[in-house]
Every structure is written in C-alpha cells, then in structure tokens.
Coordinates of C-alpha atoms and ligand atoms in Angstrom, one line a residue:
M1 CA -136.1 -186.2 17.2
P2 CA -132.8 -187.1 15.6
E3 CA -131.2 -184.6 13.2
A4 CA -130.3 -185.6 9.6
V5 CA -129.1 -189.1 9.1
L6 CA -125.3 -189.4 9.5
D7 CA -123.1 -191.9 7.7
L8 CA -120.9 -192.6 10.8
V9 CA -121.1 -192.0 14.5
G10 CA -118.0 -192.6 16.6
V11 CA -118.5 -193.6 20.2
G12 CA -115.6 -192.4 22.2
F13 CA -112.8 -190.1 21.0
G14 CA -109.6 -191.6 22.2
P15 CA -106.7 -192.3 19.7
S16 CA -108.7 -195.1 17.9
N17 CA -111.6 -192.9 16.8
L18 CA -109.4 -189.9 16.5
A19 CA -107.4 -191.9 13.9
V20 CA -110.7 -192.5 12.0
A21 CA -111.5 -188.8 12.1
L22 CA -108.0 -188.0 10.7
A23 CA -108.4 -190.6 7.9
L24 CA -111.8 -189.0 7.1
D25 CA -110.2 -185.5 7.1
E26 CA -107.5 -186.7 4.7
A27 CA -110.1 -188.3 2.4
G28 CA -112.0 -184.9 2.2
P29 CA -115.5 -184.4 0.8
K30 CA -115.0 -187.0 -1.9
A31 CA -115.4 -189.7 0.8
G32 CA -119.0 -188.5 1.1
C33 CA -119.1 -189.5 4.7
D34 CA -121.0 -187.3 7.2
A35 CA -119.6 -188.2 10.6
L36 CA -119.8 -187.2 14.2
F37 CA -117.7 -188.4 17.1
L38 CA -119.0 -188.4 20.7
E39 CA -116.8 -188.1 23.7
R40 CA -117.9 -188.1 27.4
Q41 CA -114.8 -186.1 28.6
P42 CA -115.2 -182.3 28.5
A43 CA -112.1 -181.9 26.3
F44 CA -109.6 -184.2 24.6
G45 CA -107.6 -186.2 27.2
W46 CA -105.5 -189.4 26.9
H47 CA -104.7 -191.2 30.2
T48 CA -104.3 -187.8 31.9
G49 CA -103.8 -189.4 35.4
M50 CA -100.6 -191.0 34.1
L51 CA -99.0 -188.1 32.2
L52 CA -95.9 -188.4 34.4
D53 CA -93.1 -186.0 33.4
E54 CA -90.5 -188.8 33.2
A55 CA -92.6 -191.4 31.3
T56 CA -91.9 -192.1 27.7
M57 CA -94.0 -193.8 25.0
Q58 CA -93.8 -197.6 24.5
V59 CA -94.3 -197.3 20.8
S60 CA -92.2 -195.5 18.1
F61 CA -93.4 -192.0 17.1
L62 CA -93.6 -193.5 13.6
K63 CA -96.7 -195.4 14.9
D64 CA -98.5 -192.2 15.3
L65 CA -102.2 -192.0 14.2
V66 CA -101.5 -191.8 10.4
T67 CA -98.0 -192.7 9.2
M68 CA -98.4 -196.4 8.9
R69 CA -101.4 -195.8 6.7
N70 CA -100.2 -192.7 4.9
P71 CA -96.6 -191.5 5.4
A72 CA -97.5 -188.3 3.5
S73 CA -100.3 -187.4 5.9
P74 CA -100.4 -183.7 7.2
H75 CA -101.4 -185.2 10.6
S76 CA -98.1 -187.0 11.2
Y77 CA -95.9 -186.7 14.3
L78 CA -93.2 -185.1 12.1
C79 CA -95.7 -182.4 10.9
Y80 CA -96.7 -181.9 14.6
L81 CA -93.0 -181.4 15.5
R82 CA -92.5 -179.0 12.7
D83 CA -95.6 -177.1 13.7
R84 CA -94.3 -176.8 17.3
G85 CA -90.9 -175.8 16.1
R86 CA -89.1 -178.8 17.6
L87 CA -88.3 -181.0 14.6
A88 CA -84.6 -180.5 14.7
A89 CA -84.5 -180.7 18.5
F90 CA -86.5 -184.0 18.4
I91 CA -84.1 -185.5 15.8
N92 CA -81.1 -184.6 17.9
Q93 CA -82.4 -186.7 20.8
K94 CA -81.9 -189.8 18.6
S95 CA -84.9 -191.5 20.2
L96 CA -87.9 -193.1 18.6
F97 CA -89.8 -192.9 21.8
P98 CA -91.3 -189.5 22.7
L99 CA -92.2 -188.4 26.2
R100 CA -95.8 -189.4 27.1
T101 CA -96.6 -185.8 27.8
E102 CA -95.4 -184.8 24.3
F103 CA -97.4 -187.6 22.6
H104 CA -100.4 -186.3 24.5
D105 CA -99.8 -182.9 23.1
Y106 CA -99.5 -184.5 19.6
L107 CA -102.9 -186.2 20.1
A108 CA -104.5 -183.0 21.3
W109 CA -103.0 -181.2 18.3
C110 CA -104.7 -183.8 16.0
A111 CA -107.9 -183.6 17.9
E112 CA -108.0 -179.8 17.5
R113 CA -107.6 -180.2 13.7
V114 CA -110.7 -182.3 13.5
G115 CA -112.5 -180.5 16.3
H116 CA -115.5 -179.7 14.0
L117 CA -116.3 -183.5 13.9
V118 CA -116.5 -184.0 17.7
R119 CA -118.9 -183.3 20.5
Y120 CA -117.3 -183.4 24.0
G121 CA -119.1 -183.7 27.3
T122 CA -121.4 -186.3 25.5
Q123 CA -122.0 -189.7 27.1
V124 CA -123.4 -192.4 24.8
V125 CA -125.9 -194.4 26.8
D126 CA -127.6 -196.6 24.2
I127 CA -127.5 -197.6 20.6
R128 CA -131.0 -198.6 19.3
P129 CA -132.1 -200.2 16.1
V130 CA -134.5 -198.3 13.8
P131 CA -136.5 -201.0 12.1
G132 CA -137.7 -200.3 8.6
P133 CA -141.1 -201.4 7.2
D134 CA -139.9 -205.0 6.6
G135 CA -138.2 -205.3 10.0
S136 CA -134.7 -204.9 8.7
V137 CA -132.4 -202.3 10.4
D138 CA -130.5 -200.0 8.1
L139 CA -130.3 -197.2 10.7
L140 CA -129.3 -196.9 14.3
D141 CA -130.2 -194.3 16.9
V142 CA -127.3 -193.3 19.1
V143 CA -128.7 -192.0 22.4
V144 CA -126.5 -189.6 24.4
H145 CA -126.7 -187.6 27.6
R146 CA -125.3 -184.0 27.2
D147 CA -125.7 -181.1 29.6
G148 CA -128.4 -183.1 31.5
A149 CA -130.5 -183.6 28.4
E150 CA -131.0 -186.6 26.1
E151 CA -130.1 -186.3 22.4
V152 CA -130.4 -188.8 19.6
H153 CA -128.1 -189.1 16.5
R154 CA -129.4 -191.3 13.7
T155 CA -126.7 -193.0 11.6
R156 CA -126.0 -195.8 9.1
N157 CA -122.8 -196.9 10.9
V158 CA -121.3 -196.7 14.4
V159 CA -117.7 -197.2 15.3
I160 CA -117.5 -198.1 19.0
A161 CA -114.1 -197.4 20.6
P162 CA -114.7 -197.5 24.3
G163 CA -111.1 -198.0 25.5
L164 CA -110.0 -199.6 28.7
Q165 CA -111.5 -199.6 32.2
P166 CA -109.3 -199.4 35.3
W167 CA -109.5 -202.7 37.2
L168 CA -109.3 -203.2 41.0
P169 CA -109.3 -206.5 42.8
D170 CA -112.6 -207.7 44.1
G171 CA -113.7 -206.0 47.4
I172 CA -111.4 -203.0 46.9
E173 CA -113.3 -199.7 47.0
R174 CA -111.7 -196.5 45.8
S175 CA -111.5 -193.6 48.3
D176 CA -109.4 -190.5 49.1
R177 CA -106.6 -192.8 50.1
V178 CA -107.2 -195.9 47.8
W179 CA -106.6 -195.1 44.2
H180 CA -106.0 -196.8 40.8
T181 CA -102.9 -195.6 38.9
S182 CA -105.3 -194.1 36.3
E183 CA -106.1 -191.3 38.8
L184 CA -102.5 -190.9 40.2
L185 CA -101.8 -187.3 39.0
H186 CA -105.3 -186.1 39.8
R187 CA -104.9 -187.3 43.4
L188 CA -101.4 -186.1 44.2
P189 CA -101.8 -182.3 44.3
E190 CA -104.4 -182.5 47.1
F191 CA -102.2 -185.1 48.8
E192 CA -99.1 -183.0 48.7
S193 CA -100.2 -181.0 51.8
V194 CA -100.4 -184.3 53.8
A195 CA -96.6 -184.7 53.4
P196 CA -97.0 -188.5 53.3
R197 CA -94.6 -190.7 55.3
S198 CA -95.6 -194.0 53.7
L199 CA -97.1 -194.9 50.3
T200 CA -97.9 -198.3 49.0
V201 CA -98.2 -199.5 45.4
V202 CA -99.8 -202.9 44.5
G203 CA -98.9 -204.5 41.2
A204 CA -95.9 -205.4 39.0
G205 CA -96.8 -204.0 35.5
Q206 CA -95.6 -200.8 33.8
S207 CA -98.1 -198.5 35.5
A208 CA -97.3 -199.9 38.9
A209 CA -93.5 -199.5 38.4
E210 CA -93.9 -196.0 37.1
A211 CA -96.0 -195.1 40.1
V212 CA -93.4 -196.5 42.4
A213 CA -90.6 -194.4 40.7
H214 CA -92.7 -191.3 40.6
L215 CA -93.8 -191.4 44.3
H216 CA -90.2 -192.2 45.4
G217 CA -88.9 -189.2 43.5
R218 CA -91.7 -186.8 44.4
F219 CA -91.9 -187.4 48.1
P220 CA -88.4 -187.5 49.4
E221 CA -89.5 -188.1 53.0
A222 CA -91.8 -191.0 52.2
E223 CA -91.1 -194.7 52.3
V224 CA -92.6 -196.3 49.2
R225 CA -93.5 -200.0 49.4
A226 CA -94.1 -202.0 46.2
V227 CA -96.2 -205.1 46.8
F228 CA -96.3 -207.9 44.1
G229 CA -96.4 -211.6 43.7
R230 CA -93.4 -212.0 41.4
Y231 CA -89.8 -212.3 42.5
G232 CA -89.0 -209.2 40.5
Y233 CA -90.5 -207.0 37.8
S234 CA -90.3 -208.8 34.5
P235 CA -89.0 -206.9 31.4
A236 CA -91.2 -206.2 28.4
D237 CA -90.1 -208.0 25.3
D238 CA -89.7 -205.2 22.7
S239 CA -87.0 -207.0 20.7
P240 CA -87.4 -206.6 16.9
F241 CA -88.6 -210.1 15.9
A242 CA -91.1 -210.3 18.7
N243 CA -92.3 -206.7 17.9
Q244 CA -93.5 -208.1 14.5
I245 CA -96.6 -209.3 16.4
F246 CA -97.7 -205.7 16.3
D247 CA -97.3 -205.3 12.5
P248 CA -100.4 -204.8 10.4
D249 CA -99.6 -208.1 8.6
A250 CA -99.7 -209.9 11.9
V251 CA -103.4 -209.0 12.2
D252 CA -104.1 -210.8 8.9
A253 CA -102.3 -213.9 10.1
Y254 CA -104.0 -213.9 13.5
Y255 CA -107.4 -213.3 12.0
V256 CA -107.3 -216.5 9.8
A257 CA -105.5 -218.6 12.4
P258 CA -107.5 -221.5 14.1
E259 CA -108.4 -220.9 17.8
H260 CA -105.6 -223.1 19.2
V261 CA -103.0 -221.2 17.2
R262 CA -104.3 -217.8 18.3
R263 CA -104.1 -218.9 22.0
R264 CA -100.6 -220.1 21.4
L265 CA -99.5 -216.8 19.9
D266 CA -101.1 -215.0 22.8
D267 CA -99.1 -217.1 25.3
Y268 CA -95.9 -216.7 23.4
H269 CA -96.1 -212.9 23.2
R270 CA -98.2 -211.9 26.2
N271 CA -94.9 -210.5 27.7
T272 CA -94.8 -207.8 25.1
N273 CA -97.6 -206.0 26.9
Y274 CA -99.1 -207.6 30.0
A275 CA -97.6 -207.4 33.5
V276 CA -94.2 -206.4 32.2
V277 CA -92.0 -203.3 32.6
D278 CA -89.5 -201.4 30.4
L279 CA -86.1 -202.7 31.2
E280 CA -84.7 -199.2 31.8
L281 CA -87.3 -198.5 34.4
I282 CA -86.5 -201.8 36.2
Q283 CA -82.8 -200.9 36.2
D284 CA -83.5 -197.4 37.5
L285 CA -85.6 -198.8 40.4
Y286 CA -82.9 -201.4 41.2
A287 CA -80.2 -198.7 41.1
R288 CA -82.2 -196.5 43.5
S289 CA -82.7 -199.4 45.9
Y290 CA -79.0 -200.3 45.8
R291 CA -77.9 -196.7 46.4
E292 CA -80.0 -196.8 49.6
Q293 CA -78.3 -200.0 50.7
V294 CA -74.9 -198.4 50.1
R295 CA -75.9 -195.3 52.1
G296 CA -76.9 -197.5 55.0
T297 CA -79.8 -195.3 55.9
R298 CA -83.3 -196.5 56.4
P299 CA -84.4 -197.8 53.0
R300 CA -87.1 -195.7 51.4
L301 CA -87.8 -198.0 48.5
V302 CA -89.1 -201.3 50.0
M303 CA -89.8 -204.2 47.6
M304 CA -92.3 -206.5 49.2
N305 CA -91.9 -209.1 46.4
V306 CA -93.4 -212.7 46.4
S307 CA -96.2 -211.2 48.5
R308 CA -99.8 -210.4 48.3
L309 CA -102.1 -207.8 49.8
A310 CA -104.0 -209.9 52.3
S311 CA -106.2 -207.1 53.7
L312 CA -106.8 -203.4 53.7
S313 CA -108.9 -201.3 56.0
Q314 CA -109.4 -197.6 55.9
E315 CA -109.0 -195.6 59.0
A316 CA -109.6 -191.9 59.7
D317 CA -106.2 -190.6 58.4
A318 CA -104.4 -193.8 57.1
V319 CA -104.9 -197.1 55.5
R320 CA -104.0 -200.3 57.5
V321 CA -102.6 -203.0 55.3
V322 CA -101.6 -206.6 55.9
V323 CA -99.2 -208.1 53.3
E324 CA -98.6 -211.8 53.3
H325 CA -95.2 -213.3 52.2
L326 CA -96.3 -216.1 49.8
P327 CA -93.5 -218.7 50.6
T328 CA -93.9 -218.5 54.4
G329 CA -97.4 -217.1 54.9
E330 CA -95.9 -214.6 57.3
P331 CA -98.0 -211.4 57.6
T332 CA -96.6 -207.9 57.8
E333 CA -99.0 -205.3 59.1
F334 CA -98.4 -201.6 58.6
E335 CA -100.1 -198.2 58.2
T336 CA -99.7 -196.3 55.0
D337 CA -100.9 -192.9 53.9
A338 CA -102.3 -194.2 50.6
V339 CA -102.5 -197.4 48.5
V340 CA -102.2 -197.1 44.7
F341 CA -103.4 -200.1 42.7
G342 CA -101.4 -200.6 39.6
T343 CA -103.6 -203.7 38.8
G344 CA -104.2 -202.9 35.2
Y345 CA -107.2 -202.4 33.0
R346 CA -109.9 -204.5 31.3
P347 CA -111.5 -203.7 28.0
A348 CA -114.8 -202.0 28.3
D349 CA -117.8 -204.3 27.5
P350 CA -118.7 -203.4 23.9
L351 CA -122.1 -205.1 24.2
A352 CA -123.2 -202.9 27.1
L353 CA -124.3 -200.1 24.9
L354 CA -126.1 -202.3 22.4
G355 CA -129.2 -203.2 24.4
P356 CA -131.5 -205.5 22.3
L357 CA -129.1 -205.2 19.4
A358 CA -126.8 -207.5 21.3
D359 CA -129.2 -210.4 20.7
Q360 CA -128.7 -209.9 17.0
L361 CA -124.9 -210.5 17.2
K362 CA -123.1 -213.7 16.5
L363 CA -121.1 -214.6 19.6
D364 CA -118.5 -217.3 20.3
D365 CA -118.7 -219.9 23.1
Q366 CA -117.3 -217.3 25.5
S367 CA -119.9 -214.7 24.6
R368 CA -117.4 -212.6 22.6
P369 CA -118.6 -211.1 19.4
H370 CA -117.5 -212.4 16.0
L371 CA -116.0 -209.7 13.8
D372 CA -115.2 -209.4 10.2
R373 CA -111.6 -208.7 9.2
D374 CA -112.6 -205.0 8.8
Y375 CA -113.8 -204.9 12.5
R376 CA -117.5 -205.0 11.7
L377 CA -119.6 -207.0 14.1
V378 CA -121.2 -210.0 12.5
T379 CA -125.0 -209.8 13.0
T380 CA -128.1 -211.6 11.8
D381 CA -129.3 -210.7 8.3
R382 CA -131.8 -208.3 9.8
I383 CA -129.2 -205.8 10.9
R384 CA -127.8 -204.0 7.8
A385 CA -126.5 -201.0 9.6
G386 CA -122.7 -201.3 10.3
I387 CA -121.5 -201.7 13.9
Y388 CA -117.7 -201.6 14.1
L389 CA -115.5 -202.1 17.1
Q390 CA -112.0 -200.9 18.0
G391 CA -110.2 -202.2 21.1
P392 CA -111.9 -205.2 22.6
T393 CA -110.9 -207.4 19.6
E394 CA -107.9 -209.3 20.9
H395 CA -109.8 -212.6 20.5
T396 CA -110.1 -212.0 16.7
H397 CA -107.4 -209.5 15.7
G398 CA -104.6 -210.2 18.2
L399 CA -102.5 -208.5 20.8
A400 CA -102.2 -205.1 19.0
S401 CA -106.0 -204.5 19.5
T402 CA -105.8 -202.4 22.6
L403 CA -102.5 -200.6 21.6
L404 CA -101.5 -197.9 19.2
S405 CA -99.4 -200.0 16.8
V406 CA -102.1 -200.7 14.2
T407 CA -104.4 -197.8 15.0
A408 CA -103.5 -195.8 11.8
V409 CA -104.0 -198.8 9.5
R410 CA -107.1 -200.0 11.3
A411 CA -108.7 -196.6 11.0
G412 CA -108.2 -196.7 7.2
E413 CA -109.6 -200.2 7.0
I414 CA -112.8 -199.2 8.9
L415 CA -113.3 -196.0 7.0
A416 CA -112.8 -197.9 3.7
A417 CA -115.5 -200.4 4.8
V418 CA -117.9 -197.6 5.9
T419 CA -117.4 -195.5 2.7
A420 CA -117.7 -198.5 0.4
A421 CA -121.3 -197.8 1.4
V422 CA -123.4 -200.1 -0.8
P423 CA -121.5 -203.4 -0.4
A424 CA -121.0 -202.7 3.3
Q425 CA -124.7 -202.0 3.8
V426 CA -126.0 -205.1 2.1
L427 CA -123.5 -207.7 3.3
T428 CA -125.1 -210.0 5.9
A429 CA -123.8 -212.5 8.3
S430 CA -124.8 -215.4 6.1
A431 CA -123.3 -213.8 3.0
R432 CA -120.0 -213.5 4.8
Ligands
FAD1 C1 -101.0 -195.1 31.1 C2 -101.1 -195.7 29.8 C3 -100.1 -195.6 28.8 C4 -100.2 -196.2 27.6 N1 -99.2 -196.1 26.7 C5 -99.2 -196.8 25.6 C6 -98.1 -196.7 24.7 O1 -97.1 -196.1 25.0 N2 -98.2 -197.4 23.5 C7 -99.3 -198.1 23.1 O2 -99.4 -198.7 22.1 N3 -100.4 -198.2 24.0 C8 -100.4 -197.5 25.2 N4 -101.4 -197.6 26.0 C9 -102.6 -198.4 25.6 C10 -103.9 -197.6 25.3 O3 -105.0 -198.4 25.3 C11 -103.8 -196.9 23.9 O4 -102.8 -196.1 23.9 C12 -105.1 -196.1 23.6 O5 -105.5 -195.3 24.7 C13 -106.2 -196.8 23.0 O6 -107.1 -195.8 22.4 P1 -108.7 -196.0 22.4 O7 -109.2 -194.8 21.7 O8 -109.0 -197.3 21.9 O9 -109.1 -196.0 23.9 P2 -109.0 -194.8 25.0 O10 -107.8 -194.1 24.9 O11 -109.3 -195.4 26.3 O12 -110.2 -193.9 24.6 C14 -111.6 -194.3 24.7 C15 -112.4 -193.0 24.8 O13 -113.8 -193.3 24.7 C16 -114.5 -192.5 25.7 N5 -115.7 -193.2 26.0 C17 -115.8 -194.5 26.5 N6 -117.1 -194.8 26.6 C18 -117.8 -193.7 26.2 C19 -119.2 -193.5 26.0 N7 -120.2 -194.4 26.4 N8 -119.6 -192.3 25.6 C20 -118.7 -191.3 25.2 N9 -117.4 -191.5 25.3 C21 -116.9 -192.7 25.8 C22 -113.5 -192.4 26.9 O14 -113.8 -191.2 27.7 C23 -112.2 -192.3 26.1 O15 -111.8 -190.9 25.9 C24 -101.4 -197.0 27.3 C25 -102.4 -197.2 28.2 C26 -102.3 -196.5 29.5 C27 -103.4 -196.7 30.4

C-alpha cells in the first residue's frame, strides 16, 4: 500500500531534479509541497565515468543549479566555494569554467543539503494512474524496486528527469574490452595491469576527444588511435551571440516558433553542442601530434580521420579491428587492447515508464509528446495529475533541454506550476 499522498515525486536525481529540490528547499514550508525524489544510483553521482582530472565544465559556474533563478540562493556555486574555503583561490584563477571534478563536488554538496528529500538505490519501474470514481485521474502511483522489494509512492505530480543513455552503433556489444566513454574511468583501473600497447577511440565529439587525450597521457607506452569520419575535430561554437540560444528567453522564443523555424534554429546552432569539441582541446591534441612528428619517433597519437570502423571482433586478449578509409575504401586491419566508443548519448525514452498512461498523452507526428511551456505533458482531459518532463524536450523547448544552462530557471518554472496546485490540477488538454 502507498504511504500518504505526496505532492511531487521526482524520477531521477541528476542535476535537473536536484535543481527542483533546491528550489523547493528555498521556498520552505510555505510552498506546501510534500516531495520525494527517487534515484537508482546508490549515492549521488554525475557522469562519474568521465570525471577526468583535466576536464573542465562547458558552462559558466554562474549557470549552477540556482543562480539564474535566484542569485541570492544559499545553494549557489559561490556559497559552495566559500563553504569549501576556496572562494578567493577560485577567483584568482580568472576562469568561468570550473574543473568537472569540482562541479561534481558542488552537485554532491547540493545533494547532501537536500538529502532528506531523496531515496537512493531506488529504481522507478512504472507510473500508474489511480482512477477516481468518475474515471478521472488525480493521483499517480510511482512503482519502485528497492532492496529487491517493490514499493509504491502515491502522488499528485511527477517530474521525470531520466537523463541521457549511452549510445553504441548497431551490432556493438559492450565487453571487458569494448566500452562506451561513460564507463571510461570505471574500466581503466582494472586495465592498468594490462599495460596496454594499443587503444582505439571511435568518435569525434567532446567525450571522444577527451578520451583520446586522457588515454594518450595516462598510458605513455600505448599507441592511441582516433577513428572518425570527419577530416578533423570540429570546434564547439561558444561565441557570445550564439550562446544566447541557451538563455532562458530563447526557450520562450523556441516554444512559440512554428515547426520549420525550430528545425532551422536546430540546424544553425547544432554545433554549439553536438559532435563538436572545445577548441583548446583540439589545439592540445594537434600540438601533441606535431611534437611526435618533430621527435621523429613512432607516432603514438594516430588520427584515422575520414574513416569508419568497418568491423570489430573480440579475441581472447585483444580486439581485432578493421578501419576503412572513406575516400579510397582501403581497409586497415589491426589489433588493439580496447575500443572506446565516444559515440554519444540519446535521451532516455520518457514514455517507457508511463505504461497505459502513454495512451493518454497528446503526441506529435513523430510520436513525441506535446508539452506545455511549463514542461507539463499534455494529456487527455481524464488525466488531471501533473506529469512533467525534464531533458527529452528539445523538440518543444530547444537545444538547452539536455544541458545545464536553463536548469535553474526550468526548476523554478516547474515548481511554480506544481505548487500553483489548484489551477495546475484542473487544467486539461482542451483548456490549454
Ligand atoms: C561527460 C558529460 C559531461 C557533460 N558536461 C556538461 C557541461 O559541462 N555543461 C552542460 O550544460 N551539460 C553537460 N552535460 C550534459 C548533461 O546532460 C547535463 O549536464 C546533466 O547531466 C543533465 O541532468 P539530468 O538530471 O537531466 O540528467 P542526468 O544527469 O543523466 O541524471 C538523470 C538521473 O536519473 C536517474 N534515473 C534515470 N532513470 C531512472 C529511474 N527509472 N529510476 C530512478 N532513477 C533514474 C539516473 O541514474 C541519473 O542519476 C554533460 C554530459 C556528459 C555525458
């Protein structure tokens, strides 16, 4: 049996729902919102397989989980720095972009502050409607698996923030020697004793380039091959005018834009985020490659550009790879100790958890859910409980959806919708 009815259940406790918890904490008891966040990981963790020592954030520290919504929040990056005794030292760096490991520590610091609102080790497996006497649905049952048992949390609203799923090309199976970049740091300690002679990274985005640089630095005896279809890594556009696409106002403009304008905006500004690399990292990799040419020794950093991975077969203690040069079709076959796929992520399917509720959603012609501006899924009139979504909303809210830039503001918008209780509960698809 479910416990008392909650006002809000958060599915997933990454930065998106953590930001909602922080907004709720700031609002205090007057918000009148009884909330619980459910996270499958045993403790807070943000992309832990890619917390490379040398990696920096690709977003300003001022786009932390609160400042854009409330610059006076006690949960800001500046408050975190003061708490850790590094405020002056951070300022002296004159950089807006913290180390990724430091940002992770900031997120974990935030998560600890609202720890009473979270249950870790809790996998949400289903969200079920609870029909009232007239068939309308004001409540939802969130079904979880925890410590091998099933639990149910009854709520008026859910906020689903499932994050991204690592993506591998069709036919590629993960193994001890075939990894996605998301597991890089978890794999390397056990691999250190192998003293690898050859490592291969597939992909040309930020994670792939970071993996190449990390492996090249960490294994000084190993040859590191980078396999990708482009001529070279392409730089991420983080110039100031283009960066405006990540402003909270840009979400308003995107939301009201007709479909063909949205697509055009995506095409213009895709290179702010997708399959692009920080220019500094590109220059660093090029400098390493050039130094090896000057030394005249066997190059350890091998760019297999304009190429594709044609086949991969796993052998007892190596992986046999064939790479095809795209212009000539010429194959190169070699053995490598491990292949790392930096082939990116796809948003998790938000409908997967909704079971029969998914039939009550309004979908577009590509089966993507319609959302209100406040991130509430548009449903039939029958469903009066609120189902909110963070992350897989690029088609309605634009390119910032899967990133941190609008997280603080979005969390405030969602919380305002949830706590505006009565209007939010009675609005229906047709009324909107
Ligand atoms: C290596 C890397 C670096 C990045 N760096 C940046 C950056 O510098 N700047 C930027 O703007 N963006 C960056 N991003 C983009 C990234 O998507 C966001 O930073 C952020 O993680 C989005 O937060 P989220 O909470 O929506 O998703 P996630 O961080 O993915 O969190 C989702 C959480 O939900 C949990 N979960 C999912 N399903 C369930 C379930 N059924 N039950 C219970 N729990 C569940 C997951 O375990 C996870 O903890 C980066 C991404 C990667 C992979």
